[in-house]
Coordinates of C-alpha atoms in Angstrom, one line a residue:
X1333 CA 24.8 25.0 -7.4
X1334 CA 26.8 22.1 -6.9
X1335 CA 25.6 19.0 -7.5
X1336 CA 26.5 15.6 -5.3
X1337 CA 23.1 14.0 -5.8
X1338 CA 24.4 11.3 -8.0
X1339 CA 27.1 9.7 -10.0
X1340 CA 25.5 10.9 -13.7
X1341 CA 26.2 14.9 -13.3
X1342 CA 29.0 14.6 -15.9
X1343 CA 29.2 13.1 -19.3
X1344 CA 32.5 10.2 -19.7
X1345 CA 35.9 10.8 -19.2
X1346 CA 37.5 12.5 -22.3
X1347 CA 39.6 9.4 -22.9
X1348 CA 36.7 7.4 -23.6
X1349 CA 35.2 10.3 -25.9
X1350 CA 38.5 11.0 -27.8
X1351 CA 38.7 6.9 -28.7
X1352 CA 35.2 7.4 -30.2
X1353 CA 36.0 10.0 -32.1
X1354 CA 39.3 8.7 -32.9
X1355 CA 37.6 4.9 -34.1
X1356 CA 34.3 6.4 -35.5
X1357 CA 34.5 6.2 -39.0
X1358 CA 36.4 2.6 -38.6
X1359 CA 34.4 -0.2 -39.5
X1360 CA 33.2 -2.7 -37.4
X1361 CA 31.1 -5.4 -37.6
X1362 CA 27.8 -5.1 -35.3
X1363 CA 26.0 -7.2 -32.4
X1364 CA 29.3 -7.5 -30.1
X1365 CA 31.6 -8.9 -32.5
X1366 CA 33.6 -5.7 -33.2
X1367 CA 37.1 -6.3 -32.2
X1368 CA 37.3 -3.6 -29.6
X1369 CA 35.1 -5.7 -27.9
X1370 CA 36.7 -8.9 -28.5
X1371 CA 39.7 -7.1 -26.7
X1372 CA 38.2 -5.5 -23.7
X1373 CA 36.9 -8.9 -22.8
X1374 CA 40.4 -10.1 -22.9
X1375 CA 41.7 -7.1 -21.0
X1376 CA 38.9 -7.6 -18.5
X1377 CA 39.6 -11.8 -18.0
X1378 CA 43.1 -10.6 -17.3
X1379 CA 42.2 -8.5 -14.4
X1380 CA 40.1 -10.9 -13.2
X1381 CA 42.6 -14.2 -13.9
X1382 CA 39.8 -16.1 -15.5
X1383 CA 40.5 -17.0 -18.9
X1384 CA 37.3 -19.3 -19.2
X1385 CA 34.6 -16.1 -18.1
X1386 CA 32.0 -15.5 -20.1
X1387 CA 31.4 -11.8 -20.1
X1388 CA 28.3 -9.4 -21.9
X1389 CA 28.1 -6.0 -22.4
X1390 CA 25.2 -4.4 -21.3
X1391 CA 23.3 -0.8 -21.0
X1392 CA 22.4 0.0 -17.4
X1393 CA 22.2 -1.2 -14.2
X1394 CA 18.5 -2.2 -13.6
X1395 CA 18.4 -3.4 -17.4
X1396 CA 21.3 -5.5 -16.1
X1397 CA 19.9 -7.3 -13.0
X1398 CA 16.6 -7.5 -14.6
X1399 CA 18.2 -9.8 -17.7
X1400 CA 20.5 -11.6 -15.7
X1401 CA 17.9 -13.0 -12.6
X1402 CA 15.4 -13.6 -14.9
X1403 CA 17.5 -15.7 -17.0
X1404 CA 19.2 -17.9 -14.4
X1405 CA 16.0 -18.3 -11.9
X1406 CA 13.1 -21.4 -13.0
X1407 CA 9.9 -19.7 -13.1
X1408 CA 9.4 -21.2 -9.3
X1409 CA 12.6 -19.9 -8.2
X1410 CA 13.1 -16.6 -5.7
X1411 CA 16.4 -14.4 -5.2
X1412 CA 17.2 -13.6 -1.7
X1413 CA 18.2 -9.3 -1.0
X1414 CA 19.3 -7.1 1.7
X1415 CA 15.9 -4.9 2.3
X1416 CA 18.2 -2.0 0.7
X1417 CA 19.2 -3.6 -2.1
X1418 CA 19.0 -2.2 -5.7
X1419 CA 16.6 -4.7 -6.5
X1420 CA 13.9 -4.7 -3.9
X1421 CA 13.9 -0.7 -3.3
X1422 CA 14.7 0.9 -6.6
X1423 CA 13.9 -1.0 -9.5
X1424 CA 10.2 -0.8 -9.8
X1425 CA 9.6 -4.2 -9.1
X1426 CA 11.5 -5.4 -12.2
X1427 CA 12.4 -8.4 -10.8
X1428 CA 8.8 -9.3 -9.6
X1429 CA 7.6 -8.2 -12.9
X1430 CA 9.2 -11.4 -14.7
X1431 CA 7.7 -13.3 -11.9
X1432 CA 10.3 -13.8 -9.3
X1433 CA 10.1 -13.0 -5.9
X1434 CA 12.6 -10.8 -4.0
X1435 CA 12.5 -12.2 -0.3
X1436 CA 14.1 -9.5 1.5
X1437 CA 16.2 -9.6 4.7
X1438 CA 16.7 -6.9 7.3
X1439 CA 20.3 -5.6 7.8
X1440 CA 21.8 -2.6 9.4
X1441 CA 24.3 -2.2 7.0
X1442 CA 23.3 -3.3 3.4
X1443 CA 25.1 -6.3 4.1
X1444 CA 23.8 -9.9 4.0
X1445 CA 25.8 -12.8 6.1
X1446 CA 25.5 -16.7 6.2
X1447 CA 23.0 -16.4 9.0
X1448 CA 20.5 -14.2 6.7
X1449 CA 20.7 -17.0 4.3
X1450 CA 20.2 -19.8 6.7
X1451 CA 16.7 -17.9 7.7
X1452 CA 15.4 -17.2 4.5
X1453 CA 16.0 -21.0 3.5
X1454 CA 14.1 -21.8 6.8
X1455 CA 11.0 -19.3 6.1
X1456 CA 10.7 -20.4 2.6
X1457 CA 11.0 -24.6 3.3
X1458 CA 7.5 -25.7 2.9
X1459 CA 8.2 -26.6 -1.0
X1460 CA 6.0 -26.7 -3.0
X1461 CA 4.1 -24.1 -1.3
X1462 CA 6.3 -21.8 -1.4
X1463 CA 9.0 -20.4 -3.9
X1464 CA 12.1 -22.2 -3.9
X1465 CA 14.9 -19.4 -3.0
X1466 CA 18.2 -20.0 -5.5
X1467 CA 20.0 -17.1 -5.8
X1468 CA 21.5 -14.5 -3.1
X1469 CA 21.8 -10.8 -4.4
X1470 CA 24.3 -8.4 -2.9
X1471 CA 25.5 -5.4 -3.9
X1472 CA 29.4 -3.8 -3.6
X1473 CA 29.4 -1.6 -2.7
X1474 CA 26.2 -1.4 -1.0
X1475 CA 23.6 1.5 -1.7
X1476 CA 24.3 2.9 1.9
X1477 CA 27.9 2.5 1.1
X1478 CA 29.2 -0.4 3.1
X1479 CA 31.7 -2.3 1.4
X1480 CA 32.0 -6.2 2.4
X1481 CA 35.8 -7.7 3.5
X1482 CA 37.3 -10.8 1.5
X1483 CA 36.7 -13.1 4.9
X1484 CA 32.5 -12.0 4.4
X1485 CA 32.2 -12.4 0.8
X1486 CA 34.2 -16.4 1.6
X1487 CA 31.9 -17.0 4.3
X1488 CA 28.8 -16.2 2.0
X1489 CA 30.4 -17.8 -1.0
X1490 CA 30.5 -20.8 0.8
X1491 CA 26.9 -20.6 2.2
X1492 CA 25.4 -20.7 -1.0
X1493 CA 27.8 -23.2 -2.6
X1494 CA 26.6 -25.8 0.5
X1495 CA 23.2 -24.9 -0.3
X1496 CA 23.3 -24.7 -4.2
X1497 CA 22.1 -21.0 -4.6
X1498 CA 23.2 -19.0 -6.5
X1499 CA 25.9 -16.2 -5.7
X1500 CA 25.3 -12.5 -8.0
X1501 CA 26.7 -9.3 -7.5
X1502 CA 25.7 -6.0 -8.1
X1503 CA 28.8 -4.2 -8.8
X1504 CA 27.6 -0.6 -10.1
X1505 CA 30.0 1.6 -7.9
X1506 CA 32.1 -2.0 -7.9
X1507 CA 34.9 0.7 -8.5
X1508 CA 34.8 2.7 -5.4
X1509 CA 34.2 -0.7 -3.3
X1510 CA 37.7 -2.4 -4.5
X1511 CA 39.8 1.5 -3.9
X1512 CA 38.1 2.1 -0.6
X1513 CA 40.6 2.7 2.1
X1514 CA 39.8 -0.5 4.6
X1515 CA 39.0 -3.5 1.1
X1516 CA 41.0 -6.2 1.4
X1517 CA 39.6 -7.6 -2.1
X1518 CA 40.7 -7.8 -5.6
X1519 CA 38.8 -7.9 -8.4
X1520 CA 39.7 -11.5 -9.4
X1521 CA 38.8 -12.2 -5.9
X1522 CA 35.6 -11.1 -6.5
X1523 CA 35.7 -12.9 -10.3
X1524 CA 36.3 -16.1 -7.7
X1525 CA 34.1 -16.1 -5.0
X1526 CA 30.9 -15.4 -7.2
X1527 CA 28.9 -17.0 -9.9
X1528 CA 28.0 -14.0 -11.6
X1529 CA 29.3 -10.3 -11.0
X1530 CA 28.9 -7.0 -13.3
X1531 CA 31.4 -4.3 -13.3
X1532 CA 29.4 -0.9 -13.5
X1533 CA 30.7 1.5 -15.9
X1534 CA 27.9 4.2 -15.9
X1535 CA 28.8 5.4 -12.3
X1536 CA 32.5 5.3 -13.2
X1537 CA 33.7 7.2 -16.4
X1538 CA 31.2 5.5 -18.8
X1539 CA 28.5 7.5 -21.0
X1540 CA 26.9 4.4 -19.8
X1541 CA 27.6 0.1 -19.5
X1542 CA 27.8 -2.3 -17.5
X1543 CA 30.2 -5.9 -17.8
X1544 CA 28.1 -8.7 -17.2
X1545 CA 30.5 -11.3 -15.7
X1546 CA 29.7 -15.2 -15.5
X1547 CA 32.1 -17.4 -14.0
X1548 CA 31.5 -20.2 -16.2
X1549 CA 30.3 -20.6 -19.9
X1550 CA 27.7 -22.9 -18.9
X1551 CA 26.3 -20.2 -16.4
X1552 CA 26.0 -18.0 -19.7
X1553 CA 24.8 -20.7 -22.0
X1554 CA 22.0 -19.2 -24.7
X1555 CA 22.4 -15.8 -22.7
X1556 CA 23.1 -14.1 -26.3
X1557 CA 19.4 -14.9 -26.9
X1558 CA 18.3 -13.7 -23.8
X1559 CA 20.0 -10.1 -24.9
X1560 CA 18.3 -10.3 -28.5
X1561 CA 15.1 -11.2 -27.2
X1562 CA 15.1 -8.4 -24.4
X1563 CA 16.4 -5.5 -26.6
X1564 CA 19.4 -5.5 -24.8
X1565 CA 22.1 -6.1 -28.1
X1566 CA 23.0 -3.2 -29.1
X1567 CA 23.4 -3.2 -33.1
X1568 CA 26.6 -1.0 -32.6
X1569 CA 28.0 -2.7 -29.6
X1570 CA 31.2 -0.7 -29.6
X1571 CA 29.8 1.7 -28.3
X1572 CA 29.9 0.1 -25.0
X1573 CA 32.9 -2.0 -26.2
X1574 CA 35.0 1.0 -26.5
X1575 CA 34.2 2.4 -23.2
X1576 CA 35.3 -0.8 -21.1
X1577 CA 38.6 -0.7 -23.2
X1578 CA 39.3 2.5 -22.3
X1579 CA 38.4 2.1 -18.6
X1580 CA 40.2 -1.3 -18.1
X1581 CA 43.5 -1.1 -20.7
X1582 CA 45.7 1.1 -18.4
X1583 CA 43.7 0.9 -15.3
X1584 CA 41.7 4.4 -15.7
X1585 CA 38.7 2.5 -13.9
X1586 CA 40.4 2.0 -10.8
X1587 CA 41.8 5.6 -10.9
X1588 CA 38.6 7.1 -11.3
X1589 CA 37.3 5.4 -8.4
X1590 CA 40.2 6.0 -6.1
X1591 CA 39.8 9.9 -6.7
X1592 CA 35.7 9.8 -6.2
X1593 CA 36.7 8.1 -2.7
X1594 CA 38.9 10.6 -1.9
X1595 CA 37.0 13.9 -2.0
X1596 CA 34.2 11.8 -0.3
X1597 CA 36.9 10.8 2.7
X1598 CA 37.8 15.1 2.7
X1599 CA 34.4 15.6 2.8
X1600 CA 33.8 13.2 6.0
X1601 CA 36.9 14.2 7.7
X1602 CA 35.2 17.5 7.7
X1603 CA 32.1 16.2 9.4
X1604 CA 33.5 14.2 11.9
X1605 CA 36.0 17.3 12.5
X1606 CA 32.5 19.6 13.2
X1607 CA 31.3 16.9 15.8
X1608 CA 28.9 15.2 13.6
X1609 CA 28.2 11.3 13.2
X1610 CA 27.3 9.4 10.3
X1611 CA 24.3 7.1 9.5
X1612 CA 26.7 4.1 8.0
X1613 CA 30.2 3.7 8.2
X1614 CA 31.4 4.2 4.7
X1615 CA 34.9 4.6 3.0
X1616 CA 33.7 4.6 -0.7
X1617 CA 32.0 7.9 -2.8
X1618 CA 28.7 7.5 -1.0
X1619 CA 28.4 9.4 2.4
X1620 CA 25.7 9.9 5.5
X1621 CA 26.4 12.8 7.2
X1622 CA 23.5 13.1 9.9
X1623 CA 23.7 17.2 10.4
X1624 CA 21.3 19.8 11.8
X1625 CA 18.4 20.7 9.9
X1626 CA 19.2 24.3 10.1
X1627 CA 22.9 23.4 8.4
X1628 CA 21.1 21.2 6.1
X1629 CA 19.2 24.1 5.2
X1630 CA 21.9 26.5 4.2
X1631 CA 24.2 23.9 2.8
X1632 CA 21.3 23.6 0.4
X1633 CA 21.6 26.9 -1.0
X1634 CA 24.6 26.2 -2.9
X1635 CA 24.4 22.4 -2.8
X1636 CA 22.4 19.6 -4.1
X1637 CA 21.7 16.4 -2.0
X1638 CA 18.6 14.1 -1.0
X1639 CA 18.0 14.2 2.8
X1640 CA 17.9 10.6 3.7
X1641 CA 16.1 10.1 6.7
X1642 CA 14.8 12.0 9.9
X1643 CA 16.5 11.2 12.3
X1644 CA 14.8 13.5 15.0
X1645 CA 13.0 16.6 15.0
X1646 CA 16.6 18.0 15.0
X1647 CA 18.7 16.0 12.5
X1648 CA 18.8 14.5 9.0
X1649 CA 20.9 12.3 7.4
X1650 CA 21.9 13.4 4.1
X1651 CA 23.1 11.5 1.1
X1652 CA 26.4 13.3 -0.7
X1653 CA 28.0 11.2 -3.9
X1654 CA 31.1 12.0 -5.1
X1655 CA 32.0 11.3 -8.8
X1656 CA 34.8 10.6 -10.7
X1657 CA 34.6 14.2 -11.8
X1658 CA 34.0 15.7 -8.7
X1659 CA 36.1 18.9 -8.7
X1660 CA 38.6 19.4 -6.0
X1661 CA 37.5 23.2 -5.4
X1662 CA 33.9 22.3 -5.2
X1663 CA 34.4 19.6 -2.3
X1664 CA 36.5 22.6 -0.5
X1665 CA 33.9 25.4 -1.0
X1666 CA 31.4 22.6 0.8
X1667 CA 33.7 21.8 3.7
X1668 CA 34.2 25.9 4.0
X1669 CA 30.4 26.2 4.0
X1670 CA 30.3 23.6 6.4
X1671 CA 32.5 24.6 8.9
X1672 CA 31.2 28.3 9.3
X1673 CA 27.9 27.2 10.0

């Protein structure tokens, strides 16, 4: 059985593995101030031509967005989500669990625009009745695998500055948005147009990690307590600090990425080649073919994948991840499969 169910079926790329074993018994002083940590930051404000950033290594993804909105939102204050968003459909309800609302909008593609904004701020006007809505959530890619163009992300960057909210994104497969095929973005375009970003390392080559990214050190001011006080500093913060090194010193990150995208694009050149359609139109590692249920069926036996959604009595869509480990051979042996059936 092969498995594209998610990005965690292998460990971390052996670079990152072989610096661990290569640094372990070198001593380093704990809570973040290591200096492999002190240099990945460095590395990582290069890349993203912002000298003055304030950035935090964290754990995990939901650990991430959990910390970071309940630290920047009053205890009145809401953040607005796509419907599909990490946040409002598979995080427990971490984020209402610190007391803060997720209003969520309605989108086709996982995508939130100016217009979504301007309707949440209407619903939610009749202060103080109501929570106070301050910060916009999007993810990049999204979790259906749309990725959003430079002109979009502007557009919404400059919503929220007009109406003081707010801008954070969820950058877990951040990776596979910025070597998709159609991006027009960089990552210091990203670093600009936000207030706060994360670069996700567990879906990219990490063990696990994720670079918590704030535009401006008063954005970040007293977050180091925040960390303490939820658990989140890691005693031996190299661990993480390592990782981001690795991934970011020569660009490994962004290699990574580029090759997950491309046995996903193999794999929907095959689809589209069989006649079938998809339920998004995505160019990163996350795909949605919509195939018969009797090829669903026998793909299965030699494949692992969630079905996605019914789509009639006929036809599922499927969800297939590629990884940055996803062997060539295997992605052929599944497009071989495919088109026999």
């Amino acid at each position: 059985m092969y498995n594209f169910k998610n990005d965690y079926s292998e460990g971390a790329h052996p670079n990152i593995l072989n610096k661990m074993i290569e640094t372990n018994l070198v001593q380093q002083l704990g809570y973040g101030e290591d200096e492999y940590g002190i240099e990945a930051k460095e590395v990582i404000k290069d890349k993203i031509k912002n000298p003055h950033a304030t950035i935090h290594f964290l754990s995990g993804g939901t650990q991430t967005n959990l910390i970071v909105i309940s630290f920047l939102l009053r205890v009145h204050e809401a953040v607005i989500s796509a419907k599909t968003g990490h946040i409002s459909a598979n995080e427990t309800g971490a984020i209402e669990a610190t007391g803060h609302k997720v209003i969520t909008i309605e989108t086709e593609d996982g995508k939130l625009r100016p217009n979504d904004i301007q309707q949440a701020l209407q619903d939610y006007a009749l202060k103080p009745h109501v929570v106070k809505p301050r910060m916009v959530y999007i993810s990049n890619s999204t979790e259906i695998g749309t990725i959003y163009t430079k002109r979009e992300l502007e557009d919404l960057s400059t919503c929220c500055q007009n109406n003081h909210l707010l801008l954070y994104l969820d950058g877990a497969r951040l990776g596979h948005a910025l070597m998709a095929r159609d991006n027009d973005m960089t990552l210091a375009d990203i670093a600009r147009l936000t207030d706060i970003f994360y670069i996700g390392g567990t879906k990219n080559g990490a063990l696990l990690g994720e670079a918590v990214i704030f535009r401006t050190p008063a954005l970040a001011l007293d977050f180091e307590y925040v960390l303490k006080q939820k658990g989140a500093m890691l005693a031996k913060g190299r661990l993480l600090a390592i990782q981001f090194l690795e991934l970011f010193k020569h660009d490994l990150y962004f290699d990574l990425a580029s090759h997950a995208n491309t046995m996903a694009m193999k794999i929907v050149d095959a689809v589209q080649s069989k006649g079938f359609s998809f339920l998004t139109n995505s160019t990163t590692n996350q795909i949605f073919p919509i195939l018969r249920k009797d090829v669903i069926q026998k793909l299965n036996e030699n494949y692992l994948f969630y079905v996605w959604k019914e789509i009639d009595d006929n036809h599922s869509a499927i969800r297939l991840i590629t990884s940055w480990a996803t062997d060539e051979k295997n992605v052929d042996a599944f497009i071989a499969d495919l088109r026999s059936l």
